[in-house]
Amino acid sequence: MPGHLLKRLDSLPVNKFHYRLLIITGLGWLFDAMDTGLIAFVLPVLGQEWNLSTGQMGMIGSSGLIGMAIGAIVSGTLAEKVGRKRVFELTLLLYSLATGLCALAWSYEALLVFRFFVGFGLGGELPVAVTLVSEYVPSKVRGRFIVLLESFWGIGWIVAACIAYLFIPIYGWHWAFIIGALPAFYVFVIRRGVPESVRYLLSKGKYSEAERIVSELENKIEGTLDETKLSRQSAEIINHTQSVSFSNLWSTKYLQRTIMLWVAWFGIVFSYYGVFTWLPTLVYKQGFSFLQTFEYVLIMTLAQLPGYFTAAWLVETWGRKYTLFWFLLGTALSGWLFGQALAVEEIILWGSLMSFFNLGAWGVLYTYTPELYPTFIRAYGSGWAAGFGRLGGVLAPLSVGIMLEKAYSVTEVFYLFALVLVLTAIVIMLLGPETKHKNLEEI
């Protein structure tokens, strides 16, 4: 029964259902990015209004990332118990409401608490959403779909930049957070439009529900379905009920993968949040006005979209491992040059290339991570990798704040990020397996 259902599911051609799932989860991803981006644009205004030190501003960014680290681990664990869909709904609702509470923050300490809960929801949603999509999309286009899902992050940052540009100078930073609370209503769309993962249902022995979902998907498709062979190994994995434990991630089979993923997540998160949480502030410190800063950062943010689309093509051509390696090196080089840029043209050029490569790498990482674990620990393993990576996100904004307080130059800050990215790329090349076009049960 489980093997037969999986064969039917994997035989489905890419159709409206897959694109609808991509758009619905992608919009949730967009709202996630929007809430993350808002704090980056609010920080320079808030720092001036509340007379905050760079260390305190760094702590505001880090408090959300502490929440993201814990949220990723907790939600990954919970998704193996209650399902991907339910955790997706709960985490989106949590970070939306917490973002609304940020608008009511009466002090620096209150904002730290609210940002923690925003981060908890944000960090919890991402690994669960990508696991859900990866368990439905056919292997031959799975990488492309996941990178396109991650591309909604770039759109979310663009929306955040537009909100900052249009609302903050006129209405103040409170309204940015109020707008960030509106995605709470999107939970109703997820509830009606997203089915639970068939692979999750089979792993829990819920065969009748899995059968119903697969049958509904088949009934919506005209023509004859192409049958694909499912290996005996695949059927055995689905049939075999195993308990979820931390030791699973460090067993002989998954040890090398876990080390590689944890290093990859730490390096990419460290560089991303160290750079992009501070990007508006760093540009502002170059002597530009708030409006000029928002304009320049918006241009750099737009460069994320072609980065995603390029990665979406290369991930099925070069593969996950090599695309991730070269995009990380591209991020390191452009970041290093950005740190030395003085003229406006140079700042925009290298900042745009940094966005192009860094966010393309993110798309590949979200594709790669759930592919390296079996169904019974897929969300759990993805959650732990993302959670460990968020520690890099906690350290990065604090590190930048401390370096700026100790009079380190912007150039020296970017030297640090370039070094971390190069080391991360080397580890991925040495330890990472290639998963391009492979069935999830056979990787």
Short mmCIF file of C-alpha atoms in Angstrom, two decimals:
data_model
loop_
_atom_site.label_atom_id
_atom_site.label_comp_id
_atom_site.label_asym_id
_atom_site.label_seq_id
_atom_site.Cartn_x
_atom_site.Cartn_y
_atom_site.Cartn_z
CA MET A 1 0.00 0.00 0.00
CA PRO A 2 2.58 2.72 0.94
CA GLY A 3 4.89 1.87 -1.94
CA HIS A 4 2.00 1.79 -4.41
CA LEU A 5 0.72 5.19 -3.26
CA LEU A 6 4.18 6.72 -3.52
CA LYS A 7 4.56 5.35 -7.03
CA ARG A 8 1.25 6.94 -8.00
CA LEU A 9 2.24 10.25 -6.36
CA ASP A 10 5.65 10.36 -8.03
CA SER A 11 4.08 9.42 -11.40
CA LEU A 12 2.01 12.59 -11.46
CA PRO A 13 3.27 15.05 -14.08
CA VAL A 14 3.89 18.63 -13.02
CA ASN A 15 0.45 20.24 -13.09
CA LYS A 16 -1.71 23.03 -11.66
CA PHE A 17 -1.61 21.48 -8.21
CA HIS A 18 2.18 21.76 -7.98
CA TYR A 19 2.16 25.38 -9.15
CA ARG A 20 -0.70 26.23 -6.80
CA LEU A 21 1.21 24.65 -3.90
CA LEU A 22 4.29 26.66 -4.92
CA ILE A 23 2.35 29.94 -4.96
CA ILE A 24 0.48 29.38 -1.69
CA THR A 25 3.57 28.34 0.26
CA GLY A 26 5.59 30.98 -1.61
CA LEU A 27 3.31 33.75 -0.38
CA GLY A 28 3.82 32.49 3.16
CA TRP A 29 7.56 32.66 2.43
CA LEU A 30 7.12 36.21 1.10
CA PHE A 31 5.42 37.34 4.31
CA ASP A 32 8.23 35.70 6.30
CA ALA A 33 10.84 37.67 4.35
CA MET A 34 8.82 40.87 4.62
CA ASP A 35 8.77 40.66 8.40
CA THR A 36 12.49 39.87 8.48
CA GLY A 37 13.30 42.74 6.15
CA LEU A 38 11.23 45.29 8.03
CA ILE A 39 13.52 45.26 11.06
CA ALA A 40 16.56 45.94 8.84
CA PHE A 41 14.91 49.08 7.48
CA VAL A 42 13.53 50.15 10.85
CA LEU A 43 16.89 49.83 12.66
CA PRO A 44 18.59 53.04 11.38
CA VAL A 45 15.45 55.09 12.16
CA LEU A 46 14.92 53.42 15.54
CA GLY A 47 18.58 53.79 16.45
CA GLN A 48 18.40 57.52 15.93
CA GLU A 49 14.99 57.98 17.61
CA TRP A 50 15.84 55.89 20.71
CA ASN A 51 19.51 56.87 20.75
CA LEU A 52 20.65 53.24 20.61
CA SER A 53 24.26 52.12 20.44
CA THR A 54 25.40 49.88 17.59
CA GLY A 55 25.63 47.06 20.14
CA GLN A 56 21.98 47.52 21.12
CA MET A 57 20.95 47.65 17.46
CA GLY A 58 22.84 44.43 16.87
CA MET A 59 21.03 42.82 19.81
CA ILE A 60 17.64 43.70 18.29
CA GLY A 61 18.63 41.77 15.17
CA SER A 62 20.09 38.92 17.21
CA SER A 63 17.05 38.54 19.46
CA GLY A 64 14.94 37.62 16.46
CA LEU A 65 17.60 35.19 15.29
CA ILE A 66 17.73 33.50 18.69
CA GLY A 67 14.00 32.97 18.27
CA MET A 68 14.56 31.64 14.74
CA ALA A 69 17.11 29.10 15.98
CA ILE A 70 14.79 27.75 18.67
CA GLY A 71 11.74 27.97 16.40
CA ALA A 72 13.41 25.93 13.65
CA ILE A 73 14.30 23.11 16.04
CA VAL A 74 10.94 23.06 17.82
CA SER A 75 8.87 23.27 14.63
CA GLY A 76 10.94 20.58 12.92
CA THR A 77 10.31 18.26 15.84
CA LEU A 78 6.62 19.19 16.01
CA ALA A 79 6.17 18.69 12.25
CA GLU A 80 7.12 15.02 12.67
CA LYS A 81 4.40 14.63 15.31
CA VAL A 82 1.43 16.73 14.17
CA GLY A 83 2.17 17.29 10.47
CA ARG A 84 3.75 19.81 8.15
CA LYS A 85 0.59 21.74 7.32
CA ARG A 86 -0.49 22.44 10.90
CA VAL A 87 2.94 23.71 11.92
CA PHE A 88 3.06 25.89 8.79
CA GLU A 89 -0.21 27.53 9.87
CA LEU A 90 0.77 28.01 13.51
CA THR A 91 4.18 29.53 12.83
CA LEU A 92 2.81 32.01 10.28
CA LEU A 93 0.14 33.11 12.74
CA LEU A 94 2.70 33.52 15.53
CA TYR A 95 5.17 35.72 13.68
CA SER A 96 2.43 37.90 12.19
CA LEU A 97 0.86 38.66 15.56
CA ALA A 98 4.25 39.21 17.17
CA THR A 99 5.17 41.67 14.41
CA GLY A 100 2.01 43.64 15.23
CA LEU A 101 3.09 43.73 18.87
CA CYS A 102 6.42 45.28 17.80
CA ALA A 103 4.45 48.36 16.74
CA LEU A 104 3.36 48.73 20.38
CA ALA A 105 6.88 48.38 21.80
CA TRP A 106 7.35 50.99 24.53
CA SER A 107 11.00 50.30 25.22
CA TYR A 108 14.14 48.67 23.90
CA GLU A 109 13.61 45.67 26.21
CA ALA A 110 9.99 45.18 25.09
CA LEU A 111 11.06 45.21 21.44
CA LEU A 112 13.68 42.54 22.17
CA VAL A 113 10.99 40.24 23.59
CA PHE A 114 8.59 40.79 20.69
CA ARG A 115 11.36 40.27 18.13
CA PHE A 116 12.19 36.95 19.79
CA PHE A 117 8.65 35.68 19.18
CA VAL A 118 8.69 37.04 15.63
CA GLY A 119 11.87 35.07 15.05
CA PHE A 120 10.43 31.94 16.67
CA GLY A 121 7.59 31.91 14.15
CA LEU A 122 9.76 32.88 11.18
CA GLY A 123 12.40 30.25 11.89
CA GLY A 124 9.73 27.63 12.48
CA GLU A 125 7.91 28.17 9.19
CA LEU A 126 10.77 27.92 6.69
CA PRO A 127 12.10 24.35 7.16
CA VAL A 128 8.57 22.97 7.48
CA ALA A 129 7.27 24.73 4.35
CA VAL A 130 10.20 23.60 2.23
CA THR A 131 9.82 20.02 3.50
CA LEU A 132 6.14 20.04 2.55
CA VAL A 133 6.83 21.22 -1.00
CA SER A 134 9.81 18.91 -1.53
CA GLU A 135 7.67 15.90 -0.57
CA TYR A 136 5.18 16.65 -3.35
CA VAL A 137 7.24 17.83 -6.32
CA PRO A 138 8.61 15.24 -8.83
CA SER A 139 12.35 14.60 -8.51
CA LYS A 140 13.24 15.87 -12.00
CA VAL A 141 12.08 19.43 -11.16
CA ARG A 142 12.27 19.39 -7.36
CA GLY A 143 15.39 21.55 -7.20
CA ARG A 144 13.93 24.16 -9.53
CA PHE A 145 10.67 24.34 -7.57
CA ILE A 146 12.41 24.78 -4.22
CA VAL A 147 14.68 27.55 -5.54
CA LEU A 148 11.60 29.26 -7.00
CA LEU A 149 9.92 28.88 -3.61
CA GLU A 150 12.91 30.57 -2.02
CA SER A 151 12.70 33.35 -4.63
CA PHE A 152 9.59 34.60 -2.85
CA TRP A 153 12.02 35.66 -0.11
CA GLY A 154 13.51 38.20 -2.51
CA ILE A 155 10.05 39.53 -3.34
CA GLY A 156 9.31 39.79 0.38
CA TRP A 157 12.42 41.91 0.90
CA ILE A 158 11.37 44.13 -2.00
CA VAL A 159 7.96 44.56 -0.36
CA ALA A 160 9.69 45.42 2.94
CA ALA A 161 11.89 47.97 1.17
CA CYS A 162 8.83 49.54 -0.47
CA ILE A 163 6.97 49.71 2.85
CA ALA A 164 10.01 51.34 4.43
CA TYR A 165 10.42 53.79 1.56
CA LEU A 166 6.75 54.77 1.37
CA PHE A 167 5.59 54.62 5.00
CA ILE A 168 8.46 55.14 7.45
CA PRO A 169 9.49 58.66 6.32
CA ILE A 170 5.87 59.86 6.45
CA TYR A 171 4.08 57.78 9.12
CA GLY A 172 6.93 56.47 11.27
CA TRP A 173 8.32 53.01 12.00
CA HIS A 174 5.23 51.82 13.94
CA TRP A 175 3.18 51.53 10.75
CA ALA A 176 5.75 49.26 9.13
CA PHE A 177 5.14 46.70 11.88
CA ILE A 178 1.36 47.12 11.73
CA ILE A 179 1.43 46.24 8.03
CA GLY A 180 3.67 43.29 8.91
CA ALA A 181 0.87 41.85 11.08
CA LEU A 182 -1.61 41.53 8.18
CA PRO A 183 -0.34 38.09 6.99
CA ALA A 184 -2.10 36.55 10.02
CA PHE A 185 -5.23 36.42 7.85
CA TYR A 186 -3.39 34.26 5.31
CA VAL A 187 -3.74 31.25 7.62
CA PHE A 188 -7.25 30.73 6.24
CA VAL A 189 -5.85 30.40 2.70
CA ILE A 190 -3.32 27.78 3.83
CA ARG A 191 -5.99 25.82 5.67
CA ARG A 192 -8.16 25.57 2.54
CA GLY A 193 -5.51 25.32 -0.16
CA VAL A 194 -2.67 23.13 1.15
CA PRO A 195 -3.00 19.36 1.77
CA GLU A 196 -0.93 17.48 4.32
CA SER A 197 2.17 15.72 2.98
CA VAL A 198 1.36 12.24 1.64
CA ARG A 199 4.78 11.02 2.72
CA TYR A 200 4.15 12.25 6.26
CA LEU A 201 0.73 10.55 6.37
CA LEU A 202 2.21 7.26 5.17
CA SER A 203 4.99 7.46 7.77
CA LYS A 204 2.25 7.72 10.42
CA GLY A 205 0.20 4.86 9.02
CA LYS A 206 -2.65 7.14 7.84
CA TYR A 207 -3.15 5.24 4.60
CA SER A 208 -6.79 6.14 3.94
CA GLU A 209 -6.12 9.88 4.15
CA ALA A 210 -3.05 9.54 1.93
CA GLU A 211 -5.10 7.50 -0.56
CA ARG A 212 -7.79 10.19 -0.65
CA ILE A 213 -5.29 12.97 -1.42
CA VAL A 214 -3.52 11.00 -4.16
CA SER A 215 -6.83 9.99 -5.74
CA GLU A 216 -8.02 13.61 -5.76
CA LEU A 217 -4.80 14.71 -7.46
CA GLU A 218 -5.09 11.94 -10.07
CA ASN A 219 -8.71 12.83 -10.81
CA LYS A 220 -7.72 16.38 -11.71
CA ILE A 221 -5.27 15.24 -14.38
CA GLU A 222 -6.36 14.27 -17.88
CA GLY A 223 -4.62 11.55 -19.84
CA THR A 224 -2.57 8.53 -18.88
CA LEU A 225 -0.04 8.84 -16.10
CA ASP A 226 3.50 7.66 -16.68
CA GLU A 227 4.32 4.88 -14.26
CA THR A 228 7.74 5.09 -12.64
CA LYS A 229 9.44 2.32 -10.79
CA LEU A 230 9.71 2.59 -7.04
CA SER A 231 12.62 0.72 -5.55
CA ARG A 232 12.20 -1.87 -2.81
CA GLN A 233 14.27 0.42 -0.61
CA SER A 234 11.67 3.18 -1.02
CA ALA A 235 8.80 0.95 0.05
CA GLU A 236 10.75 -0.34 3.02
CA ILE A 237 11.54 3.15 4.30
CA ILE A 238 7.91 4.21 4.16
CA ASN A 239 6.67 0.99 5.75
CA HIS A 240 9.17 0.98 8.55
CA THR A 241 8.02 3.10 11.50
CA GLN A 242 10.99 4.63 13.27
CA SER A 243 11.15 6.94 16.24
CA VAL A 244 12.62 10.40 15.84
CA SER A 245 15.72 11.07 17.91
CA PHE A 246 18.74 13.36 17.80
CA SER A 247 21.04 10.35 17.48
CA ASN A 248 19.49 9.58 14.06
CA LEU A 249 21.21 12.66 12.64
CA TRP A 250 24.61 11.42 13.83
CA SER A 251 24.30 7.79 12.77
CA THR A 252 26.93 6.45 10.38
CA LYS A 253 24.74 6.98 7.31
CA TYR A 254 23.93 10.64 8.02
CA LEU A 255 27.00 11.83 9.99
CA GLN A 256 28.84 13.39 7.05
CA ARG A 257 25.65 14.96 5.70
CA THR A 258 24.75 16.46 9.05
CA ILE A 259 28.22 17.99 9.53
CA MET A 260 28.15 19.44 6.03
CA LEU A 261 24.64 20.87 6.43
CA TRP A 262 25.33 22.41 9.84
CA VAL A 263 28.49 24.10 8.55
CA ALA A 264 26.67 25.26 5.39
CA TRP A 265 23.76 26.68 7.34
CA PHE A 266 26.03 28.40 9.89
CA GLY A 267 28.21 30.00 7.21
CA ILE A 268 25.37 31.18 4.98
CA VAL A 269 23.22 32.46 7.84
CA PHE A 270 26.20 34.19 9.49
CA SER A 271 27.07 36.04 6.30
CA TYR A 272 23.49 36.83 5.29
CA TYR A 273 22.23 38.27 8.57
CA GLY A 274 25.52 39.96 9.32
CA VAL A 275 25.36 41.76 6.00
CA PHE A 276 21.68 42.28 5.24
CA THR A 277 20.45 43.09 8.75
CA TRP A 278 23.02 45.87 8.79
CA LEU A 279 22.97 46.82 5.11
CA PRO A 280 20.69 49.89 5.40
CA THR A 281 22.63 51.04 8.47
CA LEU A 282 26.02 50.51 6.79
CA VAL A 283 24.90 52.42 3.71
CA TYR A 284 23.45 55.17 5.92
CA LYS A 285 26.77 55.44 7.75
CA GLN A 286 28.42 56.27 4.41
CA GLY A 287 26.74 59.66 4.66
CA PHE A 288 23.58 59.13 2.63
CA SER A 289 20.11 60.29 3.72
CA PHE A 290 17.42 57.85 4.85
CA LEU A 291 15.62 58.14 1.50
CA GLN A 292 18.83 57.62 -0.48
CA THR A 293 19.66 54.62 1.71
CA PHE A 294 16.28 53.02 1.10
CA GLU A 295 16.60 53.66 -2.66
CA TYR A 296 20.06 52.09 -2.91
CA VAL A 297 19.15 49.07 -0.80
CA LEU A 298 15.98 48.57 -2.85
CA ILE A 299 18.10 48.41 -6.03
CA MET A 300 20.40 45.84 -4.41
CA THR A 301 17.39 43.85 -3.25
CA LEU A 302 15.96 43.70 -6.78
CA ALA A 303 19.14 41.86 -7.84
CA GLN A 304 18.07 38.92 -5.66
CA LEU A 305 15.41 37.85 -8.16
CA PRO A 306 17.72 37.12 -11.14
CA GLY A 307 19.99 35.37 -8.62
CA TYR A 308 17.18 33.00 -7.70
CA PHE A 309 16.13 32.38 -11.29
CA THR A 310 19.71 31.66 -12.37
CA ALA A 311 20.15 29.25 -9.46
CA ALA A 312 16.81 27.58 -10.31
CA TRP A 313 18.19 26.75 -13.76
CA LEU A 314 21.70 25.77 -12.65
CA VAL A 315 20.51 23.54 -9.79
CA GLU A 316 19.09 21.08 -12.32
CA THR A 317 22.05 21.54 -14.70
CA TRP A 318 25.17 21.75 -12.52
CA GLY A 319 23.51 20.09 -9.54
CA ARG A 320 23.02 21.22 -5.94
CA LYS A 321 26.59 20.86 -4.71
CA TYR A 322 28.42 22.72 -7.48
CA THR A 323 25.85 25.51 -7.82
CA LEU A 324 26.02 26.16 -4.07
CA PHE A 325 29.85 26.12 -4.13
CA TRP A 326 30.20 28.70 -6.91
CA PHE A 327 27.44 30.97 -5.62
CA LEU A 328 29.12 31.10 -2.21
CA LEU A 329 32.43 32.04 -3.81
CA GLY A 330 30.62 34.69 -5.86
CA THR A 331 29.09 36.09 -2.66
CA ALA A 332 32.49 36.16 -0.95
CA LEU A 333 34.17 38.03 -3.81
CA SER A 334 31.41 40.60 -4.34
CA GLY A 335 31.08 41.14 -0.57
CA TRP A 336 34.82 41.72 -0.27
CA LEU A 337 34.66 44.31 -3.09
CA PHE A 338 31.54 45.90 -1.59
CA GLY A 339 33.43 46.48 1.64
CA GLN A 340 36.01 48.53 -0.26
CA ALA A 341 33.54 50.50 -2.40
CA LEU A 342 33.33 54.27 -1.94
CA ALA A 343 31.51 55.65 -4.96
CA VAL A 344 27.74 55.25 -5.25
CA GLU A 345 28.08 53.27 -8.49
CA GLU A 346 30.49 50.82 -6.86
CA ILE A 347 28.30 50.38 -3.78
CA ILE A 348 25.26 49.59 -5.93
CA LEU A 349 27.17 47.30 -8.31
CA TRP A 350 28.91 45.12 -5.71
CA GLY A 351 25.92 45.23 -3.38
CA SER A 352 23.68 43.99 -6.20
CA LEU A 353 26.08 41.16 -7.11
CA MET A 354 26.32 40.22 -3.44
CA SER A 355 22.51 39.97 -3.32
CA PHE A 356 22.46 38.00 -6.58
CA PHE A 357 24.87 35.31 -5.41
CA ASN A 358 23.89 35.16 -1.74
CA LEU A 359 20.18 34.70 -2.27
CA GLY A 360 20.77 32.25 -5.11
CA ALA A 361 22.84 30.21 -2.65
CA TRP A 362 19.97 30.32 -0.16
CA GLY A 363 17.64 28.84 -2.75
CA VAL A 364 20.01 25.94 -3.39
CA LEU A 365 20.52 25.34 0.35
CA TYR A 366 16.77 25.04 0.93
CA THR A 367 16.61 22.58 -1.96
CA TYR A 368 19.55 20.54 -0.72
CA THR A 369 18.72 20.23 2.99
CA PRO A 370 15.46 18.17 3.03
CA GLU A 371 16.80 15.91 0.28
CA LEU A 372 19.52 14.53 2.56
CA TYR A 373 17.23 12.93 5.18
CA PRO A 374 14.48 10.26 4.98
CA THR A 375 10.81 11.06 5.55
CA PHE A 376 10.70 10.17 9.26
CA ILE A 377 13.40 12.76 10.12
CA ARG A 378 13.21 15.10 7.11
CA ALA A 379 11.56 18.05 8.87
CA TYR A 380 13.42 17.23 12.09
CA GLY A 381 16.84 17.15 10.41
CA SER A 382 16.06 20.27 8.38
CA GLY A 383 14.91 22.05 11.53
CA TRP A 384 18.10 21.19 13.43
CA ALA A 385 20.33 22.28 10.53
CA ALA A 386 18.45 25.58 10.23
CA GLY A 387 18.41 25.98 14.02
CA PHE A 388 22.16 25.51 14.31
CA GLY A 389 22.64 27.88 11.38
CA ARG A 390 20.64 30.56 13.18
CA LEU A 391 23.34 30.64 15.83
CA GLY A 392 25.48 32.16 13.12
CA GLY A 393 22.71 34.67 12.58
CA VAL A 394 22.74 35.50 16.29
CA LEU A 395 26.49 36.02 16.35
CA ALA A 396 26.74 37.99 13.11
CA PRO A 397 24.69 41.14 13.96
CA LEU A 398 26.33 41.23 17.40
CA SER A 399 29.78 40.85 15.83
CA VAL A 400 29.14 43.70 13.40
CA GLY A 401 27.86 45.92 16.21
CA ILE A 402 30.91 45.20 18.36
CA MET A 403 33.32 45.70 15.43
CA LEU A 404 31.77 49.06 14.59
CA GLU A 405 31.88 50.14 18.24
CA LYS A 406 35.60 49.24 18.36
CA ALA A 407 36.19 51.38 15.27
CA TYR A 408 36.75 48.55 12.81
CA SER A 409 36.12 49.71 9.25
CA VAL A 410 33.33 48.49 6.99
CA THR A 411 36.06 46.92 4.83
CA GLU A 412 37.28 44.79 7.75
CA VAL A 413 33.71 43.69 8.52
CA PHE A 414 33.33 42.36 4.97
CA TYR A 415 36.72 40.64 5.09
CA LEU A 416 35.29 38.52 7.93
CA PHE A 417 32.20 37.52 5.94
CA ALA A 418 34.24 36.68 2.83
CA LEU A 419 36.50 34.38 4.86
CA VAL A 420 33.55 32.54 6.43
CA LEU A 421 31.92 32.02 3.01
CA VAL A 422 35.09 30.63 1.41
CA LEU A 423 35.58 28.13 4.25
CA THR A 424 31.90 27.11 4.01
CA ALA A 425 32.19 26.51 0.26
CA ILE A 426 35.23 24.26 0.79
CA VAL A 427 33.40 22.11 3.36
CA ILE A 428 30.42 21.68 1.01
CA MET A 429 32.68 20.62 -1.84
CA LEU A 430 34.51 18.09 0.34
CA LEU A 431 31.56 16.54 2.21
CA GLY A 432 28.40 17.14 0.19
CA PRO A 433 26.80 14.37 -1.94
CA GLU A 434 25.00 15.22 -5.18
CA THR A 435 21.21 14.70 -5.15
CA LYS A 436 20.17 16.03 -8.57
CA HIS A 437 17.17 14.16 -10.08
CA LYS A 438 17.18 11.44 -7.41
CA ASN A 439 14.06 10.06 -5.72
CA LEU A 440 13.78 11.24 -2.10
CA GLU A 441 13.67 7.66 -0.82
CA GLU A 442 16.83 6.68 -2.69
CA ILE A 443 19.22 9.49 -1.73
#
